[in-house]
C-alpha cells in the first residue's frame, strides 16, 4: 500500500510567515504559523527569549486556507538576535504538547539552539540571494594564448611548469607549485561560456602574487599577480563582466599572509617596524605563529594598531581599494574566516567581521561578504558580520552522504575529515540540513553559499559516480534556499579525488567540440536547464522551505511564496512512492511539471508521487 504523507505544523522566516524587512530593536513583529487539520483547533503559544529570560505569549487564530489553520503571535525584538519557538498543545496534538522550532515538531523539551530567530542585522544584498555563482581557480581555467604546452617564461623560481593536458598533482611534492598558466585574459576570453551556462557572478580565488599556484600565501596585496596579467588584466575582466550585467567577487586572507609578504619581511627585518605588531610572535621555532603550524603562512594579529586601517577599513585599505574603480568588485569571500582573530584566549572574529562589513557597507553598500567556514558557523553568522558562509555543514556534507557512490568515492575524504564519505539515508541527511540551518536567522539562510564541491574538495562527479546522481545533486543545489555556487568544470562532470587533484584545467577542446574526454555535454545541459528554472521562479529564489518527505531514498520539499508553490522531489534510487494531501494543489489546477518530465497523478486520495529513481522532479502546484 502506498504511504500517505501528512503535513506537520510549519513556520519559516520567509515573507509568508514573517513580514519582509529588517526589524529594529524595540519593534514587535507578527509571526505566523500554520497547523494542518480539520478537527478541534490546538492552542498555540510563542516562547520568546528576552534578555536571557523565556517569555510566553498567546498566538491568535488568523483564518484557514487549504486545510490549514493559521495563527499569528507578536514577538518583541528585545535583543539584536531574538530567538523564539512555538508550543502547540491541546486536542489533536501528539502527546498533547509539541514544540515547533527550526528542526520541525518535537514532542519533548528542547534547548534554544534550534529556535527561529529575528535579527536586526540587515541581510546581504538581494542580487546575492538571486545570484548563481561560478567559482574559478585562475591557474586552471583558461590561458589567453592558444599554446597548450608548459607556460612560457620567464617563470618564478618556485614554479613547476605543466602542460594544459597534464593531470594535477594531488599530493606531495609539486602540489602547490605545479603551474598551468591560466590567466585573467583567458577568463575574459571565455565569458561566453558563463553566459551560455546562465551564471551571473564570478568568484575568483586569490589573484595576488604568491609563491604557489593557489596564491593564498600572498607576497603583497598592493597589486594583482603579473603572472595573471596584473592590474590591467584584472580591471579589464571586471569591466567585461560588468558590461554583461555580471558580478565579480574576490578572495582575501585576513587570517594570514605569506612569509614572503612585504609586511612580514619588514617585520622580520626591523623589530621597530609598525608591521612587527601585525603578526603573532613566539619563542619557539620558527619564532612566530603559522596557520595550522605552516611556517609559510604567518598569522595576523588583529590587536595590532594600524592593521585594520591597512587591511580592512577605508578606501585605502586592501578591502577598499578593490571595491573601487577600476576594479569595482562586488564583494569579498574571506579565507579561513573561522580562524581570523582567534588564537588561544584571543577571540576577535566577530569584531573583525563587523568592522569589515561596516567598512564595505560605507564604500560599496551593495557588496556581499562571505566567510569560508567548514563547520558549525551559527555563532559567527549571528554576530552581524558575515552575510553568509560557504555552506559545507548545512548543504555539502549532507548531500554528499545521501548521494555518495561508495565504489566511485573509495579513498575520497569526507570534505575536511580524514575518513571516507559515509552513506546515509535521506532522513539523516535532512536532519543535518535542518539542524545546521536552524542555527542561523532566515536572513542568513537566503545568502548562504550552497555548493556541491569547491577547490578544497573532491569533485562531486567523483563522489556520486554517475551523471544521474549528479543531476539529483544539481537539482537540490538550484532549488534549495540560498545562493548556488558551481566550481568551474562541475557543469561538465569533471572529476578529481581531493581538493588539489580536483583543480583540473578546463578541457576547452572538448567543451568547444560539444563533448569529448573529460567533458559531459549532457551534464552541462542539466545545469543550464536547472539554472534557467531557478531564474524563472520567484519561489526558488525567495520562497520559504517546507519539508514534506525524507526517507531512505527520497527527499521532497515545497518552495512557496504568496503567488507560487513548487514541489521538489529528489530520489537517489527507486522507492515505493507516496501520496501527498490534495490540498497542496490549487483548486481547479493540475500539477505542471517544470523539470524532469514525470506526471503527477491526482485523485480523491491526493497527489501520487512516482517512485522512480534516481531522478529529480519539480512541479508547480499553485
XYZ file of C-alpha atoms in Angstrom:
622
model
C 0.000 0.000 0.000
C 1.347 3.417 -0.966
C 2.261 5.532 2.011
C 0.117 8.583 2.767
C 2.137 11.587 3.956
C 0.590 14.040 6.413
C 1.955 17.555 6.692
C 3.075 18.930 10.050
C 2.843 22.387 11.565
C 5.105 24.842 9.753
C 6.895 28.157 10.155
C 9.946 29.656 8.481
C 11.415 33.125 8.072
C 10.057 33.807 4.586
C 7.538 36.531 3.818
C 4.612 34.112 4.136
C 5.322 33.874 7.852
C 7.387 36.947 8.840
C 6.949 40.462 7.411
C 9.621 41.381 4.886
C 12.297 43.804 6.011
C 14.792 44.040 8.845
C 13.332 44.735 12.306
C 14.835 47.225 14.748
C 15.331 46.864 18.480
C 12.025 47.580 20.186
C 9.872 46.511 17.243
C 7.096 43.983 17.710
C 6.994 41.551 14.797
C 3.871 39.486 13.999
C 4.940 35.947 13.079
C 2.583 33.382 11.563
C 2.415 29.609 11.919
C 0.144 27.140 10.131
C -1.243 23.924 11.531
C -2.892 21.291 9.298
C -6.092 19.541 10.341
C -9.838 19.928 10.454
C -10.512 18.674 13.992
C -10.520 20.681 17.207
C -8.084 23.571 16.993
C -4.968 23.367 19.154
C -3.813 26.128 21.434
C -0.721 27.888 20.087
C 1.793 29.863 22.137
C 5.080 31.506 21.223
C 8.053 31.310 23.593
C 10.450 34.250 23.195
C 13.830 34.667 24.893
C 14.138 38.275 26.083
C 17.355 39.362 27.797
C 18.042 35.714 28.568
C 14.613 35.033 30.113
C 11.901 32.999 28.316
C 8.532 34.738 27.985
C 5.380 33.085 26.625
C 2.687 34.872 24.597
C -0.538 33.604 23.021
C -0.993 33.230 19.288
C -4.408 34.128 17.914
C -6.341 32.325 15.186
C -5.832 34.077 11.850
C -8.002 32.191 9.363
C -7.998 28.911 7.477
C -6.800 28.027 3.998
C -6.397 24.758 2.097
C -6.960 22.580 5.141
C -4.617 24.518 7.407
C -5.263 26.868 10.307
C -3.110 29.980 10.582
C -2.126 31.613 13.862
C -0.327 34.903 14.498
C 1.760 35.851 17.533
C 3.678 39.031 18.372
C 7.409 38.718 19.049
C 9.114 41.674 20.784
C 12.567 42.303 19.299
C 14.389 42.739 22.595
C 17.894 41.724 21.537
C 19.931 42.023 18.338
C 19.100 38.372 17.655
C 15.823 37.342 19.286
C 15.012 33.630 19.391
C 11.524 32.117 19.544
C 9.666 28.849 19.070
C 6.048 27.732 19.141
C 4.223 25.465 21.569
C 1.201 23.544 20.307
C -0.994 21.825 22.875
C -4.492 20.514 23.335
C -6.796 18.395 21.137
C -5.235 16.592 18.209
C -1.642 17.355 19.215
C 0.614 14.261 19.547
C 1.358 13.538 23.206
C -0.814 16.540 23.997
C 2.054 19.029 23.508
C 4.827 19.630 20.960
C 7.383 22.317 20.264
C 7.885 23.690 16.771
C 11.375 25.024 16.043
C 13.743 25.092 13.093
C 14.097 21.302 13.144
C 10.343 20.684 12.996
C 7.910 19.445 15.649
C 9.459 17.836 18.717
C 7.474 16.037 21.420
C 9.976 16.768 24.202
C 11.649 19.732 25.815
C 14.476 21.161 23.714
C 17.306 23.700 24.127
C 17.156 27.053 22.379
C 19.830 26.144 19.806
C 17.327 25.414 17.012
C 14.856 28.211 17.744
C 13.694 30.529 14.986
C 15.462 33.890 15.028
C 14.748 37.512 14.201
C 17.869 39.564 13.514
C 18.314 43.328 13.454
C 21.367 42.855 11.221
C 20.443 43.572 7.595
C 20.854 40.655 5.197
C 23.175 40.631 2.238
C 22.103 42.352 -0.984
C 19.156 40.998 -2.952
C 21.323 40.379 -6.008
C 23.457 37.961 -3.972
C 20.383 35.986 -2.889
C 19.265 35.715 -6.511
C 22.713 35.040 -7.999
C 24.220 31.860 -9.378
C 27.952 31.959 -8.580
C 30.690 30.404 -10.704
C 33.980 29.714 -8.894
C 37.203 29.896 -10.879
C 40.702 28.868 -9.783
C 42.654 31.236 -12.062
C 45.631 28.986 -12.834
C 43.354 26.230 -14.178
C 40.520 27.938 -16.086
C 41.896 29.340 -19.343
C 45.033 30.740 -20.945
C 44.954 33.863 -23.087
C 47.040 32.176 -25.793
C 46.441 29.027 -27.810
C 49.619 27.288 -26.614
C 48.832 24.042 -24.706
C 52.355 23.134 -23.627
C 54.073 24.337 -20.457
C 53.564 28.071 -19.817
C 56.167 30.276 -21.458
C 58.718 32.035 -19.270
C 60.052 33.800 -17.512
C 58.509 31.936 -14.583
C 59.186 32.332 -10.846
C 61.724 30.038 -9.223
C 59.051 28.107 -7.340
C 57.010 27.150 -10.420
C 56.803 23.619 -11.794
C 55.549 24.205 -15.367
C 52.765 21.938 -16.620
C 51.062 21.404 -19.953
C 47.339 22.121 -20.063
C 46.563 18.418 -20.552
C 48.678 17.267 -17.590
C 46.986 15.704 -14.579
C 47.044 17.890 -11.466
C 49.324 16.650 -8.692
C 47.009 15.631 -5.860
C 49.528 15.399 -3.015
C 53.202 15.520 -2.115
C 55.972 17.495 -3.861
C 54.730 19.848 -6.545
C 51.136 20.007 -5.319
C 51.246 23.715 -4.594
C 53.774 24.714 -7.238
C 52.545 22.961 -10.387
C 51.766 25.909 -12.681
C 49.452 25.514 -15.675
C 49.474 29.183 -16.658
C 45.834 30.167 -16.645
C 45.373 33.939 -16.560
C 42.775 36.692 -16.309
C 42.688 37.453 -20.019
C 41.952 33.772 -20.550
C 38.954 34.041 -18.229
C 37.727 37.161 -20.025
C 38.000 35.346 -23.321
C 35.696 32.605 -22.050
C 32.886 34.700 -20.586
C 30.551 33.453 -23.319
C 30.744 30.052 -21.607
C 29.483 31.563 -18.354
C 26.710 33.401 -20.179
C 25.631 30.248 -22.011
C 25.527 28.333 -18.742
C 23.424 31.072 -17.148
C 25.605 32.079 -14.180
C 25.842 35.765 -13.332
C 28.563 36.075 -10.663
C 32.231 35.154 -10.994
C 34.083 34.279 -7.790
C 37.864 34.158 -8.201
C 40.217 32.535 -5.722
C 43.141 34.882 -4.910
C 44.769 36.953 -7.624
C 47.566 38.474 -5.518
C 51.168 37.352 -6.107
C 52.264 34.394 -4.003
C 54.723 31.541 -4.071
C 52.186 28.880 -5.028
C 49.561 28.151 -7.652
C 46.742 28.830 -5.163
C 48.062 32.265 -4.074
C 46.696 32.056 -0.525
C 50.282 32.839 0.546
C 50.215 36.436 -0.679
C 53.520 38.296 -1.150
C 51.697 41.612 -1.388
C 48.168 42.977 -1.579
C 49.288 46.058 -3.496
C 48.789 44.654 -6.980
C 47.500 41.697 -8.949
C 49.943 38.932 -9.870
C 51.757 39.733 -13.147
C 51.559 36.008 -13.975
C 47.800 36.545 -14.268
C 48.176 39.764 -16.281
C 48.447 42.287 -13.447
C 46.139 45.128 -12.520
C 45.296 45.986 -16.116
C 44.036 42.483 -16.872
C 42.000 42.410 -13.663
C 40.417 45.774 -14.450
C 39.666 44.590 -17.991
C 37.988 41.416 -16.708
C 35.949 43.360 -14.170
C 34.798 45.783 -16.839
C 33.857 42.981 -19.224
C 31.800 41.272 -16.506
C 30.007 44.453 -15.522
C 29.165 45.284 -19.141
C 27.425 41.904 -19.323
C 25.483 42.610 -16.126
C 27.602 40.099 -14.213
C 29.253 40.497 -10.806
C 32.775 39.848 -9.505
C 33.706 38.578 -6.027
C 37.318 38.347 -4.867
C 39.112 36.216 -2.276
C 41.163 37.612 0.627
C 43.070 36.080 3.525
C 42.507 38.088 6.707
C 43.935 35.318 8.899
C 47.466 35.225 7.486
C 49.822 36.341 4.756
C 52.652 34.501 3.074
C 56.088 34.553 4.689
C 57.327 36.444 1.617
C 54.750 39.191 2.118
C 56.212 42.706 2.198
C 54.631 43.346 5.624
C 56.205 40.226 7.089
C 59.589 40.880 5.508
C 59.644 44.346 7.065
C 58.536 42.908 10.414
C 61.388 40.370 10.385
C 63.999 42.866 9.219
C 63.146 45.631 11.706
C 61.791 44.916 15.220
C 60.688 48.556 15.390
C 58.726 48.473 12.131
C 54.994 49.091 12.573
C 54.349 45.814 10.702
C 56.022 43.942 13.574
C 52.773 44.262 15.523
C 50.783 42.766 12.641
C 51.888 39.205 13.496
C 51.888 36.798 16.432
C 55.427 36.077 17.672
C 56.679 33.323 19.952
C 59.968 31.977 21.292
C 59.634 28.539 19.717
C 60.815 27.850 16.170
C 60.193 29.471 13.703
C 59.641 32.422 16.056
C 56.074 33.204 15.011
C 52.654 31.564 14.715
C 51.837 29.977 11.367
C 48.360 28.966 10.245
C 47.906 25.365 11.442
C 51.657 25.265 12.040
C 52.624 26.170 8.459
C 55.647 28.463 8.694
C 54.943 29.771 5.194
C 51.670 31.349 6.416
C 52.358 33.682 9.391
C 49.200 34.553 11.301
C 47.955 38.140 11.567
C 47.331 39.715 14.981
C 44.157 41.804 14.826
C 45.015 43.535 18.108
C 47.680 45.433 16.138
C 47.307 49.187 15.819
C 47.163 50.066 12.163
C 46.376 46.607 10.789
C 42.667 47.293 10.358
C 43.354 50.556 8.545
C 45.851 48.857 6.249
C 43.779 45.718 5.606
C 40.087 46.286 6.320
C 38.815 49.823 6.716
C 38.709 52.849 4.500
C 39.207 53.411 0.762
C 42.983 52.986 1.040
C 42.747 49.550 2.672
C 43.177 46.305 0.770
C 39.435 45.676 1.018
C 38.567 49.192 -0.093
C 40.963 49.549 -2.988
C 39.492 46.658 -4.969
C 35.892 47.705 -4.306
C 36.602 50.937 -6.170
C 37.347 51.613 -9.816
C 38.979 50.414 -11.942
C 38.066 47.046 -10.400
C 34.762 47.846 -8.620
C 34.447 44.332 -7.237
C 31.045 43.351 -5.901
C 32.216 41.640 -2.723
C 34.756 39.513 -0.921
C 34.971 35.915 0.153
C 37.197 35.698 3.247
C 39.526 32.718 3.513
C 39.824 30.912 6.882
C 37.236 33.311 8.299
C 36.515 30.979 11.213
C 40.106 31.389 12.488
C 40.569 35.098 11.746
C 41.267 36.881 15.041
C 41.222 33.644 17.044
C 44.270 32.329 18.886
C 44.205 30.916 22.400
C 42.403 33.377 24.664
C 42.040 35.897 21.825
C 38.698 35.886 20.022
C 38.307 38.902 17.770
C 36.476 37.150 14.932
C 33.160 38.913 15.473
C 34.852 42.269 15.877
C 36.831 41.796 12.662
C 33.790 40.644 10.693
C 31.651 43.558 11.901
C 34.369 46.121 11.145
C 34.866 44.598 7.723
C 31.136 44.635 6.991
C 30.742 48.237 8.167
C 33.698 49.329 6.048
C 32.348 47.609 2.950
C 28.846 48.999 3.549
C 30.247 52.522 3.703
C 32.245 52.149 0.485
C 30.051 49.792 -1.554
C 26.615 49.352 0.085
C 25.610 46.610 -2.357
C 28.697 44.433 -1.799
C 28.472 40.918 -0.376
C 30.699 39.463 2.364
C 31.062 35.669 2.524
C 33.089 33.635 5.011
C 34.877 30.353 4.496
C 33.696 28.063 7.290
C 33.654 24.265 7.091
C 31.991 23.675 10.444
C 29.241 24.992 12.739
C 29.155 28.673 11.793
C 25.970 29.511 13.705
C 27.541 31.700 16.366
C 29.649 33.624 13.847
C 26.706 34.155 11.495
C 24.515 35.608 14.242
C 27.093 38.304 15.091
C 26.210 40.781 12.352
C 29.395 40.423 10.301
C 29.382 37.836 7.522
C 26.357 37.787 5.212
C 26.805 34.032 4.797
C 29.323 31.211 4.565
C 30.394 28.571 2.118
C 27.719 26.212 3.391
C 29.590 22.931 3.745
C 27.914 21.968 7.031
C 24.249 22.507 6.140
C 24.397 21.543 2.479
C 27.559 19.973 1.024
C 28.158 17.267 3.616
C 24.512 16.147 3.951
C 24.095 15.947 0.162
C 27.342 14.001 -0.207
C 26.301 11.462 2.422
C 22.947 10.882 0.745
C 24.175 10.582 -2.861
C 27.641 9.066 -2.407
C 28.591 6.051 -4.512
C 30.883 4.088 -2.224
C 32.792 2.453 -5.073
C 33.421 5.675 -7.002
C 34.271 7.578 -3.809
C 36.608 4.922 -2.371
C 39.511 6.799 -0.784
C 37.815 10.210 -1.031
C 37.969 12.241 2.175
C 34.708 13.313 3.789
C 35.221 17.002 2.964
C 37.784 18.072 5.620
C 37.656 14.866 7.713
C 40.303 12.117 7.379
C 37.618 9.467 6.790
C 35.669 8.169 3.852
C 32.288 9.599 2.924
C 29.592 7.752 4.899
C 26.401 6.690 3.105
C 23.299 7.803 4.997
C 19.536 7.722 4.474
C 17.614 10.776 3.349
C 16.096 11.311 6.780
C 19.538 11.587 8.355
C 20.798 13.959 5.667
C 17.746 16.204 6.047
C 18.086 16.169 9.845
C 21.618 17.570 9.457
C 20.457 20.191 6.963
C 17.680 21.301 9.319
C 19.814 21.339 12.457
C 22.654 23.368 10.964
C 20.189 25.571 9.087
C 18.241 26.302 12.269
C 21.346 27.804 13.873
C 21.098 30.969 11.761
C 18.392 33.550 11.016
C 16.434 33.143 7.788
C 18.063 36.365 6.533
C 21.361 34.448 6.585
C 19.906 31.233 5.135
C 18.901 33.082 1.982
C 22.504 34.254 1.461
C 24.404 31.068 2.287
C 26.688 29.872 -0.494
C 25.482 26.315 -1.155
C 27.907 24.134 -3.081
C 28.428 20.532 -4.154
C 32.193 20.940 -4.168
C 34.948 23.522 -4.372
C 38.683 23.888 -4.944
C 39.125 22.368 -1.463
C 37.137 19.145 -2.005
C 36.827 16.191 -4.301
C 34.709 16.719 -7.407
C 31.038 15.946 -6.997
C 31.046 13.600 -10.007
C 33.743 11.540 -8.292
C 31.753 11.414 -5.051
C 28.476 10.259 -6.619
C 29.795 8.283 -9.581
C 27.114 8.845 -12.227
C 25.518 11.534 -14.355
C 22.113 10.615 -12.916
C 23.186 11.331 -9.349
C 24.964 14.497 -10.430
C 21.594 15.627 -11.782
C 19.924 14.929 -8.440
C 22.586 16.915 -6.580
C 22.445 19.764 -9.076
C 18.677 19.817 -8.688
C 18.981 20.213 -4.940
C 21.635 22.913 -5.401
C 19.487 25.002 -7.743
C 16.202 24.661 -5.793
C 17.384 24.991 -2.170
C 17.252 28.308 -0.250
C 20.478 30.273 -0.594
C 22.945 31.080 -3.351
C 24.058 28.196 -5.611
C 27.807 28.034 -6.260
C 29.383 25.912 -9.025
C 33.087 25.126 -9.162
C 34.193 25.593 -12.775
C 34.085 22.243 -14.540
C 31.367 20.676 -12.400
C 28.894 21.628 -15.126
C 30.735 19.217 -17.421
C 31.211 16.349 -14.961
C 34.914 16.979 -14.300
C 36.418 14.516 -11.799
C 39.023 14.733 -9.028
C 39.735 12.834 -5.818
C 40.745 15.667 -3.469
C 40.896 19.433 -3.477
C 44.269 19.638 -5.219
C 43.580 16.834 -7.697
C 40.178 18.391 -8.465
C 41.746 21.655 -9.695
C 41.596 20.322 -13.224
C 42.342 22.608 -16.177
C 39.148 23.185 -18.147
C 39.190 20.809 -21.151
C 38.376 23.505 -23.699
C 38.961 21.354 -26.757
C 36.201 19.002 -25.575
C 33.989 21.900 -24.459
C 34.294 23.573 -27.857
C 33.598 20.288 -29.623
C 30.375 19.815 -27.658
C 31.742 16.865 -25.689
C 34.705 14.539 -25.503
C 37.229 13.198 -22.987
C 36.806 14.986 -19.679
C 33.599 16.801 -20.647
C 29.998 15.555 -20.440
C 27.787 17.779 -22.586
C 24.625 16.178 -21.164
C 25.620 17.278 -17.664
C 26.160 20.810 -18.974
C 22.600 20.764 -20.314
C 21.333 19.623 -16.896
C 22.981 22.545 -15.118
C 21.904 25.004 -17.800
C 18.263 23.878 -17.574
C 18.200 23.966 -13.776
C 19.754 27.437 -13.673
C 17.106 28.641 -16.119
C 14.409 27.078 -13.923
C 15.726 28.902 -10.880
C 15.743 32.199 -12.755
C 12.133 31.657 -13.875
C 10.712 31.109 -10.379
C 10.444 33.639 -7.566
C 9.641 30.786 -5.165
C 13.024 29.171 -5.843
C 14.889 32.418 -5.197
C 12.845 33.964 -2.375
C 10.366 31.384 -1.134
C 10.101 29.529 2.136
C 11.150 25.913 2.652
C 8.734 23.256 3.896
C 9.926 19.680 4.183
C 7.307 17.104 3.239
C 9.236 13.825 2.919
C 12.640 12.467 3.961
C 13.007 8.699 3.605
C 15.961 6.478 2.799
C 15.928 7.108 -0.946
C 13.753 10.209 -1.400
C 13.729 13.841 -0.258
C 10.843 16.217 -1.001
C 10.106 19.810 -0.071
C 7.962 22.781 -1.007
C 9.237 26.218 -2.022
C 6.493 28.802 -1.513
C 5.739 32.479 -1.971
C 2.386 34.227 -1.845
C 1.912 33.601 -5.572
C 3.662 30.286 -6.214
C 4.072 26.809 -4.704
C 6.593 24.360 -6.138
C 7.039 20.719 -5.140
C 10.611 19.404 -5.406
C 11.223 15.636 -5.303
C 14.717 14.118 -5.403
C 15.368 10.360 -5.368
C 18.662 8.501 -5.286
C 17.136 5.117 -6.212
C 13.720 3.591 -6.974
C 11.386 3.873 -3.991
C 7.816 2.982 -3.076
C 6.129 6.274 -3.947
C 3.842 8.267 -1.663
C 0.583 10.224 -1.600
C 0.594 13.874 -0.517
C -2.510 15.808 0.578
C -4.548 17.064 -2.348
C -4.955 20.380 -0.524
C -1.458 21.331 -1.731
C -2.884 21.764 -5.211
C -4.738 24.981 -6.005
C -8.448 24.391 -6.750
C -9.081 23.676 -10.399
C -5.373 23.436 -11.212
C -3.369 20.482 -12.488
C 0.285 19.965 -11.479
C 2.631 21.440 -14.101
C 5.958 19.668 -14.458
C 8.773 22.214 -14.669
C 11.694 19.768 -14.611
C 12.114 16.026 -15.001
C 9.105 15.337 -17.205
C 7.181 12.987 -14.888
C 3.421 13.063 -14.467
C 1.953 13.712 -11.016
C -1.377 11.862 -10.890
C -4.159 13.403 -8.819
C -7.307 11.777 -7.478
C -9.521 11.997 -4.430
C -6.758 10.467 -2.288
C -4.265 13.218 -3.149
C -1.088 13.690 -5.196
C 0.603 10.415 -6.155
C 4.382 10.801 -6.192
C 6.029 8.377 -8.636
C 8.658 6.032 -7.180
C 11.208 6.357 -9.965
C 14.870 6.888 -9.217
C 17.442 8.148 -9.359
C 15.741 11.271 -10.591
C 14.780 14.865 -9.959
C 11.355 16.427 -10.496
C 9.806 19.838 -9.951
C 6.083 20.570 -10.241
C 4.186 23.822 -9.890
C 1.162 23.195 -7.673
C -0.215 26.697 -7.234
